[in-house]
mmCIF file of C-alpha atoms in Angstrom:
data_model
loop_
_atom_site.group_PDB
_atom_site.id
_atom_site.type_symbol
_atom_site.label_atom_id
_atom_site.label_comp_id
_atom_site.label_asym_id
_atom_site.label_seq_id
_atom_site.Cartn_x
_atom_site.Cartn_y
_atom_site.Cartn_z
ATOM 1 C CA UNK A 66 -12.755 21.439 -12.654
ATOM 2 C CA UNK A 67 -10.009 23.330 -10.818
ATOM 3 C CA UNK A 68 -8.727 21.824 -7.633
ATOM 4 C CA UNK A 69 -6.067 24.400 -6.633
ATOM 5 C CA UNK A 70 -5.205 27.731 -8.210
ATOM 6 C CA UNK A 71 -2.313 30.037 -6.885
ATOM 7 C CA UNK A 72 0.341 32.237 -8.139
ATOM 8 C CA UNK A 73 2.688 29.362 -8.919
ATOM 9 C CA UNK A 74 0.438 26.710 -10.630
ATOM 10 C CA UNK A 75 -3.235 25.795 -11.585
ATOM 11 C CA UNK A 76 -4.193 22.248 -10.670
ATOM 12 C CA UNK A 77 -7.162 20.914 -12.647
ATOM 13 C CA UNK A 78 -9.068 17.700 -13.265
ATOM 14 C CA UNK A 79 -10.820 16.819 -16.475
ATOM 15 C CA UNK A 80 -12.088 13.523 -17.505
ATOM 16 C CA UNK A 81 -9.305 10.963 -16.865
ATOM 17 C CA UNK A 82 -6.574 13.709 -16.445
ATOM 18 C CA UNK A 83 -5.290 15.455 -13.360
ATOM 19 C CA UNK A 84 -2.773 18.076 -14.433
ATOM 20 C CA UNK A 85 -0.867 21.032 -13.082
ATOM 21 C CA UNK A 86 0.314 23.894 -15.375
ATOM 22 C CA UNK A 87 3.117 25.997 -14.002
ATOM 23 C CA UNK A 88 2.744 29.856 -13.988
ATOM 24 C CA UNK A 89 6.437 30.239 -13.150
ATOM 25 C CA UNK A 90 9.503 28.067 -13.697
ATOM 26 C CA UNK A 91 9.782 25.072 -11.339
ATOM 27 C CA UNK A 92 12.394 22.487 -10.364
ATOM 28 C CA UNK A 93 10.730 19.085 -10.726
ATOM 29 C CA UNK A 94 11.895 15.722 -9.606
ATOM 30 C CA UNK A 95 9.780 12.941 -10.971
ATOM 31 C CA UNK A 96 9.793 9.123 -11.744
ATOM 32 C CA UNK A 97 8.450 9.622 -15.261
ATOM 33 C CA UNK A 98 10.249 7.444 -17.766
ATOM 34 C CA UNK A 99 9.856 10.260 -20.256
ATOM 35 C CA UNK A 100 10.710 13.904 -19.122
ATOM 36 C CA UNK A 101 11.383 12.322 -15.689
ATOM 37 C CA UNK A 102 14.534 12.859 -13.360
ATOM 38 C CA UNK A 103 15.390 16.352 -12.317
ATOM 39 C CA UNK A 104 14.095 18.919 -14.651
ATOM 40 C CA UNK A 105 13.784 22.732 -14.915
ATOM 41 C CA UNK A 106 12.022 23.169 -18.339
ATOM 42 C CA UNK A 107 8.755 21.423 -17.601
ATOM 43 C CA UNK A 108 5.486 23.351 -18.043
ATOM 44 C CA UNK A 109 3.085 20.655 -16.815
ATOM 45 C CA UNK A 110 2.989 17.577 -14.469
ATOM 46 C CA UNK A 111 0.087 15.171 -14.813
ATOM 47 C CA UNK A 112 -1.596 12.021 -13.739
ATOM 48 C CA UNK A 113 -4.002 10.183 -15.969
ATOM 49 C CA UNK A 114 -6.077 6.899 -15.801
ATOM 50 C CA UNK A 115 -4.843 4.824 -18.688
ATOM 51 C CA UNK A 116 -6.992 1.806 -18.071
ATOM 52 C CA UNK A 117 -9.350 0.169 -15.650
ATOM 53 C CA UNK A 118 -7.957 -1.722 -12.711
ATOM 54 C CA UNK A 119 -9.180 -5.182 -13.771
ATOM 55 C CA UNK A 120 -9.666 -7.098 -16.975
ATOM 56 C CA UNK A 121 -9.185 -4.114 -19.389
ATOM 57 C CA UNK A 122 -7.220 -4.218 -22.597
ATOM 58 C CA UNK A 123 -6.351 -0.647 -23.411
ATOM 59 C CA UNK A 124 -6.077 -0.155 -27.120
ATOM 60 C CA UNK A 125 -3.570 2.601 -26.913
ATOM 61 C CA UNK A 126 -0.345 3.250 -28.793
ATOM 62 C CA UNK A 127 2.034 1.411 -26.476
ATOM 63 C CA UNK A 128 -0.255 -1.677 -26.515
ATOM 64 C CA UNK A 129 -0.266 -1.610 -30.415
ATOM 65 C CA UNK A 130 3.427 -1.953 -30.422
ATOM 66 C CA UNK A 131 4.285 1.678 -31.164
ATOM 67 C CA UNK A 132 6.465 2.239 -28.085
ATOM 68 C CA UNK A 133 6.522 4.302 -24.995
ATOM 69 C CA UNK A 134 7.314 7.589 -26.675
ATOM 70 C CA UNK A 135 4.264 7.315 -29.189
ATOM 71 C CA UNK A 136 2.108 6.289 -26.236
ATOM 72 C CA UNK A 137 3.377 9.456 -24.242
ATOM 73 C CA UNK A 138 2.463 11.610 -27.269
ATOM 74 C CA UNK A 139 -0.898 10.080 -27.800
ATOM 75 C CA UNK A 140 -1.869 10.385 -24.141
ATOM 76 C CA UNK A 141 -0.688 14.000 -24.000
ATOM 77 C CA UNK A 142 -2.720 14.877 -27.099
ATOM 78 C CA UNK A 143 -5.765 13.402 -25.617
ATOM 79 C CA UNK A 144 -5.324 15.395 -22.475
ATOM 80 C CA UNK A 145 -4.401 18.526 -24.334
ATOM 81 C CA UNK A 146 -0.844 18.521 -22.805
ATOM 82 C CA UNK A 147 2.410 19.458 -24.525
ATOM 83 C CA UNK A 148 4.331 16.247 -24.805
ATOM 84 C CA UNK A 149 7.817 17.862 -24.857
ATOM 85 C CA UNK A 150 7.455 19.578 -21.552
ATOM 86 C CA UNK A 151 4.986 17.372 -19.561
ATOM 87 C CA UNK A 152 5.886 14.794 -16.837
ATOM 88 C CA UNK A 153 3.092 12.280 -17.312
ATOM 89 C CA UNK A 154 2.255 9.472 -14.957
ATOM 90 C CA UNK A 155 -0.231 6.604 -15.536
ATOM 91 C CA UNK A 156 -2.570 4.824 -13.170
ATOM 92 C CA UNK A 157 -5.688 2.527 -13.139
ATOM 93 C CA UNK A 158 -7.131 4.737 -10.339
ATOM 94 C CA UNK A 159 -10.139 6.864 -11.048
ATOM 95 C CA UNK A 160 -9.236 10.500 -11.035
ATOM 96 C CA UNK A 161 -12.663 11.207 -9.319
ATOM 97 C CA UNK A 162 -11.085 9.610 -6.202
ATOM 98 C CA UNK A 163 -8.183 11.979 -6.235
ATOM 99 C CA UNK A 164 -7.494 13.641 -2.833
ATOM 100 C CA UNK A 165 -5.816 17.052 -2.207
ATOM 101 C CA UNK A 166 -4.154 17.424 1.293
ATOM 102 C CA UNK A 167 -2.375 20.589 2.552
ATOM 103 C CA UNK A 168 -0.017 21.217 5.428
ATOM 104 C CA UNK A 169 1.425 24.534 6.478
ATOM 105 C CA UNK A 170 3.789 26.155 8.938
ATOM 106 C CA UNK A 171 4.974 29.725 8.914
ATOM 107 C CA UNK A 172 6.047 30.637 5.333
ATOM 108 C CA UNK A 173 5.959 26.982 4.223
ATOM 109 C CA UNK A 174 3.096 25.177 2.541
ATOM 110 C CA UNK A 175 2.902 21.678 0.992
ATOM 111 C CA UNK A 176 0.071 20.457 -1.205
ATOM 112 C CA UNK A 177 -0.157 16.830 -2.225
ATOM 113 C CA UNK A 178 -2.691 15.553 -4.625
ATOM 114 C CA UNK A 179 -2.744 11.675 -4.822
ATOM 115 C CA UNK A 180 -4.580 8.807 -6.339
ATOM 116 C CA UNK A 181 -4.324 5.453 -4.808
ATOM 117 C CA UNK A 182 -5.107 1.721 -5.084
ATOM 118 C CA UNK A 183 -3.712 -1.222 -3.296
ATOM 119 C CA UNK A 184 -5.873 -4.223 -3.722
ATOM 120 C CA UNK A 185 -4.366 -5.606 -6.923
ATOM 121 C CA UNK A 186 -0.680 -4.722 -6.604
ATOM 122 C CA UNK A 187 0.345 -4.198 -2.983
ATOM 123 C CA UNK A 188 4.045 -5.131 -2.291
ATOM 124 C CA UNK A 189 6.629 -4.766 0.350
ATOM 125 C CA UNK A 190 10.092 -3.392 -0.327
ATOM 126 C CA UNK A 191 12.318 -6.366 -0.761
ATOM 127 C CA UNK A 192 9.649 -8.696 -1.753
ATOM 128 C CA UNK A 193 10.558 -11.306 -4.460
ATOM 129 C CA UNK A 194 10.364 -9.546 -7.825
ATOM 130 C CA UNK A 195 8.653 -10.896 -10.918
ATOM 131 C CA UNK A 196 10.675 -9.224 -13.575
ATOM 132 C CA UNK A 197 14.311 -8.366 -14.521
ATOM 133 C CA UNK A 198 15.034 -5.610 -16.844
ATOM 134 C CA UNK A 199 17.528 -6.287 -19.734
ATOM 135 C CA UNK A 200 18.714 -4.324 -22.613
ATOM 136 C CA UNK A 201 15.852 -5.331 -24.955
ATOM 137 C CA UNK A 202 13.128 -5.286 -22.264
ATOM 138 C CA UNK A 203 12.001 -7.137 -19.134
ATOM 139 C CA UNK A 204 11.933 -10.838 -18.506
ATOM 140 C CA UNK A 205 10.197 -12.906 -15.984
ATOM 141 C CA UNK A 206 12.532 -13.919 -13.086
ATOM 142 C CA UNK A 207 13.301 -17.654 -12.998
ATOM 143 C CA UNK A 208 13.293 -18.831 -9.550
ATOM 144 C CA UNK A 209 14.318 -22.149 -7.983
ATOM 145 C CA UNK A 210 17.509 -22.405 -10.152
ATOM 146 C CA UNK A 211 20.186 -20.879 -7.918
ATOM 147 C CA UNK A 212 21.522 -17.413 -7.785
ATOM 148 C CA UNK A 213 20.345 -14.379 -6.104
ATOM 149 C CA UNK A 214 16.673 -14.634 -7.149
ATOM 150 C CA UNK A 215 16.527 -18.035 -5.383
ATOM 151 C CA UNK A 216 18.087 -16.779 -2.240
ATOM 152 C CA UNK A 217 15.552 -13.937 -1.815
ATOM 153 C CA UNK A 218 12.754 -16.292 -0.860
ATOM 154 C CA UNK A 219 14.216 -18.052 2.156
ATOM 155 C CA UNK A 220 12.350 -16.465 5.083
ATOM 156 C CA UNK A 221 9.531 -18.380 6.740
ATOM 157 C CA UNK A 222 6.997 -15.828 5.559
ATOM 158 C CA UNK A 223 8.201 -15.732 1.972
ATOM 159 C CA UNK A 224 8.472 -19.545 1.744
ATOM 160 C CA UNK A 225 4.614 -19.612 2.373
ATOM 161 C CA UNK A 226 3.931 -16.953 -0.341
ATOM 162 C CA UNK A 227 4.207 -17.122 -4.133
ATOM 163 C CA UNK A 228 6.021 -14.384 -5.967
ATOM 164 C CA UNK A 229 3.644 -12.876 -8.469
ATOM 165 C CA UNK A 230 4.750 -11.258 -11.702
ATOM 166 C CA UNK A 231 4.714 -7.483 -11.479
ATOM 167 C CA UNK A 232 1.810 -5.737 -13.257
ATOM 168 C CA UNK A 233 2.301 -3.217 -15.888
ATOM 169 C CA UNK A 234 3.288 0.503 -14.866
ATOM 170 C CA UNK A 235 -0.427 1.479 -14.681
ATOM 171 C CA UNK A 236 -1.365 -1.721 -13.002
ATOM 172 C CA UNK A 237 -4.378 -2.670 -10.980
ATOM 173 C CA UNK A 238 -2.931 -0.757 -7.881
ATOM 174 C CA UNK A 239 -0.787 2.214 -8.033
ATOM 175 C CA UNK A 240 -0.217 5.197 -5.626
ATOM 176 C CA UNK A 241 0.648 8.313 -7.701
ATOM 177 C CA UNK A 242 1.645 11.279 -5.768
ATOM 178 C CA UNK A 243 2.017 14.924 -7.029
ATOM 179 C CA UNK A 244 3.636 17.120 -4.347
ATOM 180 C CA UNK A 245 3.925 20.900 -4.521
ATOM 181 C CA UNK A 246 6.188 22.938 -2.251
ATOM 182 C CA UNK A 247 5.639 26.710 -2.119
ATOM 183 C CA UNK A 248 9.302 27.727 -1.593
ATOM 184 C CA UNK A 249 12.311 27.231 -3.761
ATOM 185 C CA UNK A 250 14.313 24.134 -2.891
ATOM 186 C CA UNK A 251 17.770 22.882 -3.844
ATOM 187 C CA UNK A 252 17.929 19.495 -5.796
ATOM 188 C CA UNK A 253 19.260 17.816 -2.891
ATOM 189 C CA UNK A 254 16.251 19.206 -0.810
ATOM 190 C CA UNK A 255 13.895 17.677 -3.360
ATOM 191 C CA UNK A 256 15.480 14.372 -3.203
ATOM 192 C CA UNK A 257 15.193 14.450 0.539
ATOM 193 C CA UNK A 258 11.602 15.494 0.274
ATOM 194 C CA UNK A 259 11.146 12.400 -1.924
ATOM 195 C CA UNK A 260 12.223 10.104 0.818
ATOM 196 C CA UNK A 261 9.874 11.768 3.141
ATOM 197 C CA UNK A 262 7.034 11.436 0.764
ATOM 198 C CA UNK A 263 7.726 7.774 0.251
ATOM 199 C CA UNK A 264 7.854 7.337 4.016
ATOM 200 C CA UNK A 265 4.522 9.041 4.330
ATOM 201 C CA UNK A 266 2.848 6.799 1.728
ATOM 202 C CA UNK A 267 4.414 3.670 3.261
ATOM 203 C CA UNK A 268 3.344 4.772 6.711
ATOM 204 C CA UNK A 269 -0.351 5.231 5.447
ATOM 205 C CA UNK A 270 -0.280 1.624 3.957
ATOM 206 C CA UNK A 271 1.354 0.173 7.125
ATOM 207 C CA UNK A 272 -1.111 1.798 9.432
ATOM 208 C CA UNK A 273 -3.964 -0.016 7.578
ATOM 209 C CA UNK A 274 -2.091 -3.281 7.849
ATOM 210 C CA UNK A 275 -2.333 -3.893 4.174
ATOM 211 C CA UNK A 276 -0.915 -7.282 3.078
ATOM 212 C CA UNK A 277 1.613 -7.609 0.336
ATOM 213 C CA UNK A 278 0.580 -9.669 -2.569
ATOM 214 C CA UNK A 279 3.916 -10.941 -3.222
ATOM 215 C CA UNK A 280 4.799 -12.298 0.133
ATOM 216 C CA UNK A 281 3.168 -12.895 3.618
ATOM 217 C CA UNK A 282 4.376 -9.622 4.954
ATOM 218 C CA UNK A 283 2.788 -6.156 5.346
ATOM 219 C CA UNK A 284 2.809 -4.007 2.215
ATOM 220 C CA UNK A 285 4.715 -0.694 2.105
ATOM 221 C CA UNK A 286 3.312 0.465 -1.211
ATOM 222 C CA UNK A 287 2.665 -1.070 -4.718
ATOM 223 C CA UNK A 288 5.014 -2.247 -7.416
ATOM 224 C CA UNK A 289 4.156 0.618 -9.718
ATOM 225 C CA UNK A 290 4.091 3.733 -7.470
ATOM 226 C CA UNK A 291 5.089 7.099 -8.988
ATOM 227 C CA UNK A 292 6.035 10.385 -7.604
ATOM 228 C CA UNK A 293 6.575 14.072 -8.793
ATOM 229 C CA UNK A 294 7.711 16.878 -6.494
ATOM 230 C CA UNK A 295 7.755 20.323 -7.750
ATOM 231 C CA UNK A 296 9.044 23.623 -6.183
ATOM 232 C CA UNK A 297 9.514 27.034 -7.826
ATOM 233 C CA UNK A 298 12.876 28.176 -8.875
ATOM 234 C CA UNK A 299 14.551 30.757 -6.763
ATOM 235 C CA UNK A 300 14.189 34.364 -7.589
ATOM 236 C CA UNK A 301 17.004 35.949 -5.743
ATOM 237 C CA UNK A 302 16.298 39.507 -6.929
ATOM 238 C CA UNK A 303 12.971 39.198 -5.220
ATOM 239 C CA UNK A 304 14.520 38.248 -1.931
ATOM 240 C CA UNK A 305 13.753 34.510 -2.263
ATOM 241 C CA UNK A 306 16.081 31.693 -1.008
ATOM 242 C CA UNK A 307 16.327 28.029 -1.464
ATOM 243 C CA UNK A 308 15.416 25.443 1.316
ATOM 244 C CA UNK A 309 18.101 23.010 1.882
ATOM 245 C CA UNK A 310 16.624 20.246 3.979
ATOM 246 C CA UNK A 311 13.386 18.286 4.195
ATOM 247 C CA UNK A 312 14.255 15.727 6.751
ATOM 248 C CA UNK A 313 11.782 14.530 9.555
ATOM 249 C CA UNK A 314 13.525 16.775 12.143
ATOM 250 C CA UNK A 315 12.459 19.923 10.346
ATOM 251 C CA UNK A 316 9.225 21.445 9.384
ATOM 252 C CA UNK A 317 9.403 21.003 5.699
ATOM 253 C CA UNK A 318 9.913 17.278 6.086
ATOM 254 C CA UNK A 319 7.096 17.025 8.561
ATOM 255 C CA UNK A 320 4.723 18.856 6.190
ATOM 256 C CA UNK A 321 5.608 16.628 3.224
ATOM 257 C CA UNK A 322 5.199 13.439 5.433
ATOM 258 C CA UNK A 323 2.003 14.626 6.958
ATOM 259 C CA UNK A 324 0.285 15.756 3.766
ATOM 260 C CA UNK A 325 1.240 12.571 1.823
ATOM 261 C CA UNK A 326 0.030 10.399 4.656
ATOM 262 C CA UNK A 327 -3.365 12.189 4.792
ATOM 263 C CA UNK A 328 -3.853 12.108 0.996
ATOM 264 C CA UNK A 329 -3.030 8.433 0.530
ATOM 265 C CA UNK A 330 -5.052 7.408 3.494
ATOM 266 C CA UNK A 331 -8.156 9.275 2.138
ATOM 267 C CA UNK A 332 -7.557 7.963 -1.330
ATOM 268 C CA UNK A 333 -7.500 4.398 -0.316
ATOM 269 C CA UNK A 334 -10.987 4.895 1.338
ATOM 270 C CA UNK A 335 -12.341 6.527 -1.758
ATOM 271 C CA UNK A 336 -10.748 4.137 -4.377
ATOM 272 C CA UNK A 337 -10.768 0.819 -2.565
ATOM 273 C CA UNK A 338 -13.186 1.385 0.344
ATOM 274 C CA UNK A 339 -10.260 0.702 2.718
ATOM 275 C CA UNK A 340 -10.225 2.480 6.054
ATOM 276 C CA UNK A 341 -9.043 1.582 9.608
ATOM 277 C CA UNK A 342 -12.452 0.717 10.943
ATOM 278 C CA UNK A 343 -12.995 -1.791 8.089
ATOM 279 C CA UNK A 344 -9.578 -3.420 8.706
ATOM 280 C CA UNK A 345 -10.563 -4.414 12.211
ATOM 281 C CA UNK A 346 -11.380 -7.959 11.141
ATOM 282 C CA UNK A 347 -9.855 -11.398 12.010
ATOM 283 C CA UNK A 348 -9.013 -12.105 8.283
ATOM 284 C CA UNK A 349 -7.579 -8.771 7.731
ATOM 285 C CA UNK A 350 -5.081 -9.570 10.437
ATOM 286 C CA UNK A 351 -4.296 -13.221 9.482
ATOM 287 C CA UNK A 352 -5.446 -13.591 5.816
ATOM 288 C CA UNK A 353 -1.823 -13.102 4.618
ATOM 289 C CA UNK A 354 -0.789 -15.976 6.785
ATOM 290 C CA UNK A 355 -3.576 -18.413 5.436
ATOM 291 C CA UNK A 356 -6.344 -17.695 7.875
ATOM 292 C CA UNK A 357 -9.002 -16.538 5.387
ATOM 293 C CA UNK A 358 -12.570 -17.278 4.970
ATOM 294 C CA UNK A 359 -12.145 -20.172 2.740
ATOM 295 C CA UNK A 360 -9.799 -21.920 5.303
ATOM 296 C CA UNK A 361 -12.165 -21.232 8.234
ATOM 297 C CA UNK A 362 -14.977 -22.783 6.255
ATOM 298 C CA UNK A 363 -12.891 -25.776 5.430
ATOM 299 C CA UNK A 364 -11.875 -26.434 8.974
ATOM 300 C CA UNK A 365 -15.416 -25.878 10.207
ATOM 301 C CA UNK A 366 -16.525 -28.619 7.908
ATOM 302 C CA UNK A 367 -13.784 -30.911 8.958
ATOM 303 C CA UNK A 368 -13.955 -30.265 12.836
ATOM 304 C CA UNK A 369 -17.567 -29.773 13.576
ATOM 305 C CA UNK A 370 -20.695 -31.765 12.995
ATOM 306 C CA UNK A 371 -22.973 -30.629 10.154
ATOM 307 C CA UNK A 372 -25.421 -28.423 12.129
ATOM 308 C CA UNK A 373 -22.573 -26.670 13.968
ATOM 309 C CA UNK A 374 -20.600 -26.258 10.682
ATOM 310 C CA UNK A 375 -23.601 -24.786 9.040
ATOM 311 C CA UNK A 376 -24.149 -22.412 11.961
ATOM 312 C CA UNK A 377 -20.435 -21.377 11.792
ATOM 313 C CA UNK A 378 -20.645 -20.601 8.086
ATOM 314 C CA UNK A 379 -23.825 -18.489 8.413
ATOM 315 C CA UNK A 380 -22.336 -16.436 11.178
ATOM 316 C CA UNK A 381 -18.828 -16.212 9.787
ATOM 317 C CA UNK A 382 -19.218 -12.387 8.996
ATOM 318 C CA UNK A 383 -20.051 -11.635 12.637
ATOM 319 C CA UNK A 384 -17.208 -13.844 13.868
ATOM 320 C CA UNK A 385 -14.653 -12.229 11.501
ATOM 321 C CA UNK A 386 -15.649 -8.703 12.657
ATOM 322 C CA UNK A 387 -15.782 -9.458 16.444
ATOM 323 C CA UNK A 388 -13.478 -6.734 17.927
ATOM 324 C CA UNK A 389 -11.784 -8.861 20.692
ATOM 325 C CA UNK A 390 -11.200 -11.840 18.265
ATOM 326 C CA UNK A 391 -9.682 -9.285 15.711
ATOM 327 C CA UNK A 392 -7.443 -7.929 18.544
ATOM 328 C CA UNK A 393 -6.241 -11.366 19.389
ATOM 329 C CA UNK A 394 -5.619 -12.108 15.578
ATOM 330 C CA UNK A 395 -3.646 -8.931 15.213
ATOM 331 C CA UNK A 396 -1.572 -9.950 18.136
ATOM 332 C CA UNK A 397 -0.866 -13.324 16.606
ATOM 333 C CA UNK A 398 -0.042 -11.531 13.367
ATOM 334 C CA UNK A 399 2.590 -9.317 15.096
ATOM 335 C CA UNK A 400 4.225 -12.282 16.785
ATOM 336 C CA UNK A 401 4.520 -14.077 13.309
ATOM 337 C CA UNK A 402 6.161 -10.901 11.940
ATOM 338 C CA UNK A 403 8.447 -10.522 14.946
ATOM 339 C CA UNK A 404 9.522 -14.080 14.617
ATOM 340 C CA UNK A 405 10.222 -13.656 10.962
ATOM 341 C CA UNK A 406 12.573 -10.643 11.380
ATOM 342 C CA UNK A 407 14.330 -12.172 14.449
ATOM 343 C CA UNK A 408 12.969 -9.976 17.242
ATOM 344 C CA UNK A 409 11.625 -13.160 18.785
ATOM 345 C CA UNK A 410 13.937 -16.007 18.460
ATOM 346 C CA UNK A 411 13.110 -19.432 16.923
ATOM 347 C CA UNK A 412 13.327 -21.158 20.410
ATOM 348 C CA UNK A 413 10.177 -19.320 21.608
ATOM 349 C CA UNK A 414 8.270 -18.953 18.450
ATOM 350 C CA UNK A 415 6.381 -22.223 18.630
ATOM 351 C CA UNK A 416 5.247 -21.613 22.330
ATOM 352 C CA UNK A 417 4.332 -17.864 21.628
ATOM 353 C CA UNK A 418 2.215 -18.862 18.658
ATOM 354 C CA UNK A 419 0.477 -21.655 20.466
ATOM 355 C CA UNK A 420 -0.192 -19.236 23.379
ATOM 356 C CA UNK A 421 -1.796 -16.583 21.230
ATOM 357 C CA UNK A 422 -3.881 -19.099 19.230
ATOM 358 C CA UNK A 423 -5.254 -20.149 22.582
ATOM 359 C CA UNK A 424 -6.006 -16.497 23.392
ATOM 360 C CA UNK A 425 -7.707 -16.227 20.096
ATOM 361 C CA UNK A 426 -9.835 -19.299 20.673
ATOM 362 C CA UNK A 427 -10.805 -17.765 24.122
ATOM 363 C CA UNK A 428 -11.895 -14.501 22.460
ATOM 364 C CA UNK A 429 -14.129 -16.178 19.916
ATOM 365 C CA UNK A 430 -15.671 -18.410 22.598
ATOM 366 C CA UNK A 431 -16.085 -15.315 25.005
ATOM 367 C CA UNK A 432 -14.351 -17.509 27.616
ATOM 368 C CA UNK A 433 -10.988 -15.938 28.205
ATOM 369 C CA UNK A 434 -10.665 -17.956 31.469
ATOM 370 C CA UNK A 435 -10.478 -20.925 29.365
ATOM 371 C CA UNK A 436 -7.027 -20.168 27.960
ATOM 372 C CA UNK A 437 -5.391 -23.253 29.505
ATOM 373 C CA UNK A 438 -8.040 -25.462 28.111
ATOM 374 C CA UNK A 439 -7.737 -24.199 24.574
ATOM 375 C CA UNK A 440 -3.886 -24.353 24.903
ATOM 376 C CA UNK A 441 -4.088 -28.017 25.874
ATOM 377 C CA UNK A 442 -6.554 -28.807 22.907
ATOM 378 C CA UNK A 443 -4.518 -26.965 20.363
ATOM 379 C CA UNK A 444 -1.040 -28.311 21.393
ATOM 380 C CA UNK A 445 -1.207 -31.632 19.560
ATOM 381 C CA UNK A 446 -1.963 -29.683 16.532
ATOM 382 C CA UNK A 447 0.848 -27.028 16.834
ATOM 383 C CA UNK A 448 2.691 -28.430 13.846
ATOM 384 C CA UNK A 449 0.069 -26.830 11.517
ATOM 385 C CA UNK A 450 0.915 -23.647 9.757
ATOM 386 C CA UNK A 451 0.282 -20.670 11.797
ATOM 387 C CA UNK A 452 -2.582 -19.703 9.674
ATOM 388 C CA UNK A 453 -4.272 -23.038 9.854
ATOM 389 C CA UNK A 454 -3.603 -23.150 13.573
ATOM 390 C CA UNK A 455 -5.266 -19.880 13.943
ATOM 391 C CA UNK A 456 -8.336 -20.935 11.793
ATOM 392 C CA UNK A 457 -8.572 -23.987 13.916
ATOM 393 C CA UNK A 458 -8.577 -21.889 16.997
ATOM 394 C CA UNK A 459 -11.558 -19.811 15.700
ATOM 395 C CA UNK A 460 -13.469 -23.077 14.895
ATOM 396 C CA UNK A 461 -12.863 -24.678 18.201
ATOM 397 C CA UNK A 462 -13.542 -21.420 19.896
ATOM 398 C CA UNK A 463 -16.876 -21.118 18.243
ATOM 399 C CA UNK A 464 -17.798 -24.613 19.222
ATOM 400 C CA UNK A 465 -17.044 -24.074 22.811
ATOM 401 C CA UNK A 466 -18.856 -20.799 22.848
ATOM 402 C CA UNK A 467 -22.074 -22.857 23.136
ATOM 403 C CA UNK A 468 -20.746 -25.884 24.680
ATOM 404 C CA UNK A 469 -19.046 -26.525 28.056
ATOM 405 C CA UNK A 470 -15.982 -28.682 28.558
ATOM 406 C CA UNK A 471 -15.361 -31.159 31.265
#
């Protein structure tokens, strides 16, 4: 199945492979461990599904102890690609969920074809890492024994989260981006375009407020993301010239960022069922802080009598999806993020969190005028972690939705 065909390359999808064959020489910048870096001798760039996202043991060369190069050759052979001149990237994402996005201005055109998944491997830049590369391979990071690794987990949010080991390169969630520019670019321009593609990807993940799985912060990507950018080599005798800049102040940078954002956003819908409308829930906002369905059920059973707790649990999906409750929950999540990075100082953190929890309770109860009442009820419990305080606010708000207070 061909996806895009022009005078520069032909992009096709076949089985578990998505590949582009160049019709003229290209300058390619990629993250591939073999045939990666900056190259001008490649004939193909490709993305392939090397495994399923969950609970799949792939019986390929690299897993049989034959090494990365043997795996690369075996994977290229299976996809009918020349191993010596192919930059090959791996993912667990389904190639049928690949998305092509285009953006154009005047004589410039950018095409981005991406596959994306974030549910099993989402991370934030600077999160505690799980692995440290050494000469003979990577080793798990030892934490809690002093040194840099230990000092990286000292923020309020990170203390509440557990650093998870990084998955393999093709792990359960990977965003792979193939980006094609229709005009020649200098090497420096390609590097600058890579920063804009990364920003576009991160903006897409942040816009959906996806949580990191290695901290309590918002994700900016996954731990195994890969990228390849290709632009044709200049033909000066045909009047071509090289673009020098792809920053966000000029049109090439805009096109790169816009097309990448669109492709990644649509991929996450197709691969993971994630879209803006489905992120409008209370737990989507506060789950990374500990206010998830399990905690809500736990506190309902602890705080309410049995009939009310049963009613709460049976109506939990509707409560979680209530728009005003979700809005209040996202407000609380934003306060927690701002406290953690220091925009809101510690001296106002406790009061701000308490106030927003009271607003959340009022939203759940559909009684916003009872803010002062909820604040008074929640204040003795203000020492709870923010996630549990929020869950308590939801439970008490539900109780008072149907009961008046004196």
